[in-house]
Structure formats: C-alpha cells, structure tokens
Amino acid sequence: MVSNERPIVDWVNLPEGATELSLWSTLHDGDLTAIQSDLLARTLTLLFDVGYVRDFHNLPDETRFGVILSGVQSVRALSGSPWPGPCSIPAGTPYEQQQKIVAEFQSKWREESMSWADFERLTKDGLELSSAVLGQGTYGVALRLGLLVGGDSYVDAFVRSERIAFSVGKRQLTAQEFVSLGEAYWEEFAQKRTAD
C-alpha cells in the first residue's frame, strides 16, 4: 500500500534533499524580544532586536527583525539546565583551561522538555540568540533556534511549519535577502580586522 501522506518535516527527521540555511549572520547575539502565537490561524511570529545589524544599515532604533511562520504544525522547546550550579572560572585561568572547565561544566547539563507557554514567558528573562538554522524541504520548513536565557541556561526551540517569511521593520524579505543583511555586516567587520 502506498501512502499519499506527506512526510513529517522535523529537525530530527528532515525529508530527503532538505537544504539548510544558517540565519546566524543576521540574528547572532540578537535578543528575541517577542513571540506572537496564534493557534487558530496557525501562525508564529518571532521578533528579534539585533542592534549591530540595525545600526550598520542605518535603520531606526525601533526596527525589529521578524521570522514569520505560517501553517505551524509543531512547536517545542528543550531547556539545558546547568547543574549543580553556576560555572566558576578562577581569575587568571589561561584561555585553553577556561575552555576545558566550561566544556566539563556543560557536559553535566541535562536536556529537559518545557511547555511552549513557558518558553514564550522567557522573553522577560532575556533570550539571546546563539544559533539559528532553517531546514527547507519540499513539504515544509523546520526552524531550530539556540538561545541563552538570562546568561545562565540554554534553550533549543524547534518549529515545524508549511511556510516561512522574513521581515525587517515593515519590509518583507526573502530568506537570502534576510541573511545578506547580516553577511554585509560581517564582511565589513572582517575587512576592518584585516586592515588593523
């Protein structure tokens, strides 16, 4: 029997031939300031404040970078809880030793599921983006975000939907145009470092 069902697009189970697009260049170190979910409309809007990209392009201070998902099928969030407490690094520790201490500390974290409503409430604690990858397949998209919460814990958020769109302020952009905004900043940053 042949099934006419569409395959499930999920970060763990992306369909064959899916492509990945990093959104890091535009969103890295940006703050996720708002999460707007509409269950009935099956939409999810994520708004980011990315000051260095905004300033580089001379955009108004109130400009937000939007990731708009429609036909949302699944949302989930997993927290990485530091245990047994905050990581402490003695003053004067060489960089390589610091890296080892941090890696050992992080190896003790345990990934735990959390409700999406709890995840949305984390915006008041400060959510700083460290990674963002978009998986695009024939039957939909999957978005994976890695976020630091208040500087002391980590959350991975996953969204599966039919479509994705991007905006900067009120202007709609393609995925590549969205990524190019950040790439322009990082290219100039690299040129300045080379010149120095």
PDB file of N, CA and C in Angstrom, residues 139-178:
ATOM      1  N   TYR A 139       8.015  19.720   1.484  1.00  0.00           N
ATOM      2  CA  TYR A 139       6.714  19.795   2.144  1.00  0.00           C
ATOM      3  C   TYR A 139       6.684  20.717   3.352  1.00  0.00           C
ATOM      4  N   GLY A 140       7.696  21.547   3.522  1.00  0.00           N
ATOM      5  CA  GLY A 140       7.655  22.460   4.651  1.00  0.00           C
ATOM      6  C   GLY A 140       9.036  22.866   5.118  1.00  0.00           C
ATOM      7  N   VAL A 141       9.041  23.515   6.259  1.00  0.00           N
ATOM      8  CA  VAL A 141      10.282  24.022   6.829  1.00  0.00           C
ATOM      9  C   VAL A 141      10.383  23.627   8.302  1.00  0.00           C
ATOM     10  N   ALA A 142      11.616  23.584   8.770  1.00  0.00           N
ATOM     11  CA  ALA A 142      11.874  23.351  10.186  1.00  0.00           C
ATOM     12  C   ALA A 142      12.886  24.396  10.636  1.00  0.00           C
ATOM     13  N   LEU A 143      12.618  25.023  11.761  1.00  0.00           N
ATOM     14  CA  LEU A 143      13.485  26.065  12.293  1.00  0.00           C
ATOM     15  C   LEU A 143      14.022  25.606  13.641  1.00  0.00           C
ATOM     16  N   ARG A 144      15.326  25.756  13.811  1.00  0.00           N
ATOM     17  CA  ARG A 144      15.949  25.417  15.093  1.00  0.00           C
ATOM     18  C   ARG A 144      16.679  26.647  15.607  1.00  0.00           C
ATOM     19  N   LEU A 145      16.328  27.051  16.833  1.00  0.00           N
ATOM     20  CA  LEU A 145      16.958  28.199  17.483  1.00  0.00           C
ATOM     21  C   LEU A 145      17.656  27.749  18.751  1.00  0.00           C
ATOM     22  N   GLY A 146      18.857  28.234  18.967  1.00  0.00           N
ATOM     23  CA  GLY A 146      19.569  28.026  20.223  1.00  0.00           C
ATOM     24  C   GLY A 146      19.653  29.358  20.938  1.00  0.00           C
ATOM     25  N   LEU A 147      19.175  29.417  22.179  1.00  0.00           N
ATOM     26  CA  LEU A 147      19.062  30.685  22.896  1.00  0.00           C
ATOM     27  C   LEU A 147      19.629  30.594  24.304  1.00  0.00           C
ATOM     28  N   LEU A 148      20.361  31.630  24.696  1.00  0.00           N
ATOM     29  CA  LEU A 148      20.817  31.762  26.077  1.00  0.00           C
ATOM     30  C   LEU A 148      19.737  32.488  26.860  1.00  0.00           C
ATOM     31  N   VAL A 149      19.419  31.972  28.040  1.00  0.00           N
ATOM     32  CA  VAL A 149      18.363  32.556  28.879  1.00  0.00           C
ATOM     33  C   VAL A 149      19.011  33.232  30.070  1.00  0.00           C
ATOM     34  N   GLY A 150      18.881  34.559  30.127  1.00  0.00           N
ATOM     35  CA  GLY A 150      19.407  35.295  31.268  1.00  0.00           C
ATOM     36  C   GLY A 150      20.876  35.037  31.527  1.00  0.00           C
ATOM     37  N   GLY A 151      21.607  34.546  30.534  1.00  0.00           N
ATOM     38  CA  GLY A 151      23.039  34.322  30.671  1.00  0.00           C
ATOM     39  C   GLY A 151      23.443  33.077  31.428  1.00  0.00           C
ATOM     40  N   ASP A 152      22.471  32.279  31.961  1.00  0.00           N
ATOM     41  CA  ASP A 152      22.901  31.128  32.764  1.00  0.00           C
ATOM     42  C   ASP A 152      22.262  29.794  32.387  1.00  0.00           C
ATOM     43  N   SER A 153      21.406  29.760  31.391  1.00  0.00           N
ATOM     44  CA  SER A 153      20.874  28.483  30.918  1.00  0.00           C
ATOM     45  C   SER A 153      20.640  28.582  29.418  1.00  0.00           C
ATOM     46  N   TYR A 154      20.294  27.461  28.812  1.00  0.00           N
ATOM     47  CA  TYR A 154      20.214  27.375  27.357  1.00  0.00           C
ATOM     48  C   TYR A 154      18.913  26.697  26.969  1.00  0.00           C
ATOM     49  N   VAL A 155      18.299  27.183  25.887  1.00  0.00           N
ATOM     50  CA  VAL A 155      17.062  26.595  25.378  1.00  0.00           C
ATOM     51  C   VAL A 155      17.210  26.367  23.876  1.00  0.00           C
ATOM     52  N   ASP A 156      16.798  25.196  23.424  1.00  0.00           N
ATOM     53  CA  ASP A 156      16.653  24.919  21.995  1.00  0.00           C
ATOM     54  C   ASP A 156      15.167  24.978  21.690  1.00  0.00           C
ATOM     55  N   ALA A 157      14.799  25.745  20.674  1.00  0.00           N
ATOM     56  CA  ALA A 157      13.399  25.828  20.247  1.00  0.00           C
ATOM     57  C   ALA A 157      13.304  25.302  18.821  1.00  0.00           C
ATOM     58  N   PHE A 158      12.258  24.517  18.561  1.00  0.00           N
ATOM     59  CA  PHE A 158      12.041  23.909  17.252  1.00  0.00           C
ATOM     60  C   PHE A 158      10.635  24.251  16.777  1.00  0.00           C
ATOM     61  N   VAL A 159      10.531  24.646  15.514  1.00  0.00           N
ATOM     62  CA  VAL A 159       9.231  24.941  14.928  1.00  0.00           C
ATOM     63  C   VAL A 159       9.162  24.229  13.577  1.00  0.00           C
ATOM     64  N   ARG A 160       8.053  23.558  13.344  1.00  0.00           N
ATOM     65  CA  ARG A 160       7.800  22.926  12.049  1.00  0.00           C
ATOM     66  C   ARG A 160       6.585  23.613  11.448  1.00  0.00           C
ATOM     67  N   SER A 161       6.694  24.054  10.192  1.00  0.00           N
ATOM     68  CA  SER A 161       5.568  24.740   9.552  1.00  0.00           C
ATOM     69  C   SER A 161       5.589  24.524   8.046  1.00  0.00           C
ATOM     70  N   GLU A 162       4.529  24.981   7.418  1.00  0.00           N
ATOM     71  CA  GLU A 162       4.434  24.856   5.963  1.00  0.00           C
ATOM     72  C   GLU A 162       5.266  25.906   5.250  1.00  0.00           C
ATOM     73  N   ARG A 163       5.286  27.150   5.797  1.00  0.00           N
ATOM     74  CA  ARG A 163       5.964  28.254   5.132  1.00  0.00           C
ATOM     75  C   ARG A 163       6.675  29.147   6.147  1.00  0.00           C
ATOM     76  N   ILE A 164       7.628  29.922   5.627  1.00  0.00           N
ATOM     77  CA  ILE A 164       8.338  30.896   6.451  1.00  0.00           C
ATOM     78  C   ILE A 164       8.539  32.163   5.638  1.00  0.00           C
ATOM     79  N   ALA A 165       8.487  33.292   6.317  1.00  0.00           N
ATOM     80  CA  ALA A 165       8.727  34.590   5.680  1.00  0.00           C
ATOM     81  C   ALA A 165       9.598  35.409   6.627  1.00  0.00           C
ATOM     82  N   PHE A 166      10.204  36.455   6.086  1.00  0.00           N
ATOM     83  CA  PHE A 166      11.116  37.284   6.867  1.00  0.00           C
ATOM     84  C   PHE A 166      10.771  38.748   6.661  1.00  0.00           C
ATOM     85  N   SER A 167      11.026  39.544   7.699  1.00  0.00           N
ATOM     86  CA  SER A 167      10.790  40.985   7.587  1.00  0.00           C
ATOM     87  C   SER A 167      11.852  41.734   8.368  1.00  0.00           C
ATOM     88  N   VAL A 168      12.065  42.960   7.944  1.00  0.00           N
ATOM     89  CA  VAL A 168      12.885  43.916   8.694  1.00  0.00           C
ATOM     90  C   VAL A 168      12.032  45.170   8.768  1.00  0.00           C
ATOM     91  N   GLY A 169      11.560  45.441   9.973  1.00  0.00           N
ATOM     92  CA  GLY A 169      10.568  46.502  10.112  1.00  0.00           C
ATOM     93  C   GLY A 169       9.311  46.070   9.366  1.00  0.00           C
ATOM     94  N   LYS A 170       8.827  46.899   8.460  1.00  0.00           N
ATOM     95  CA  LYS A 170       7.629  46.562   7.688  1.00  0.00           C
ATOM     96  C   LYS A 170       7.964  45.958   6.325  1.00  0.00           C
ATOM     97  N   ARG A 171       9.243  45.896   6.003  1.00  0.00           N
ATOM     98  CA  ARG A 171       9.672  45.400   4.689  1.00  0.00           C
ATOM     99  C   ARG A 171       9.795  43.878   4.693  1.00  0.00           C
ATOM    100  N   GLN A 172       9.162  43.229   3.721  1.00  0.00           N
ATOM    101  CA  GLN A 172       9.235  41.773   3.574  1.00  0.00           C
ATOM    102  C   GLN A 172      10.477  41.419   2.762  1.00  0.00           C
ATOM    103  N   LEU A 173      11.173  40.342   3.180  1.00  0.00           N
ATOM    104  CA  LEU A 173      12.393  39.912   2.509  1.00  0.00           C
ATOM    105  C   LEU A 173      12.343  38.423   2.215  1.00  0.00           C
ATOM    106  N   THR A 174      13.120  38.005   1.223  1.00  0.00           N
ATOM    107  CA  THR A 174      13.317  36.572   1.011  1.00  0.00           C
ATOM    108  C   THR A 174      14.311  36.088   2.050  1.00  0.00           C
ATOM    109  N   ALA A 175      14.419  34.783   2.186  1.00  0.00           N
ATOM    110  CA  ALA A 175      15.379  34.212   3.140  1.00  0.00           C
ATOM    111  C   ALA A 175      16.795  34.690   2.816  1.00  0.00           C
ATOM    112  N   GLN A 176      17.161  34.669   1.547  1.00  0.00           N
ATOM    113  CA  GLN A 176      18.523  35.073   1.172  1.00  0.00           C
ATOM    114  C   GLN A 176      18.756  36.557   1.415  1.00  0.00           C
ATOM    115  N   GLU A 177      17.767  37.401   1.160  1.00  0.00           N
ATOM    116  CA  GLU A 177      17.907  38.830   1.446  1.00  0.00           C
ATOM    117  C   GLU A 177      18.086  39.058   2.942  1.00  0.00           C
ATOM    118  N   PHE A 178      17.351  38.299   3.745  1.00  0.00           N
ATOM    119  CA  PHE A 178      17.449  38.402   5.203  1.00  0.00           C
ATOM    120  C   PHE A 178      18.861  38.050   5.666  1.00  0.00           C
TER     121      PHE A 178
END
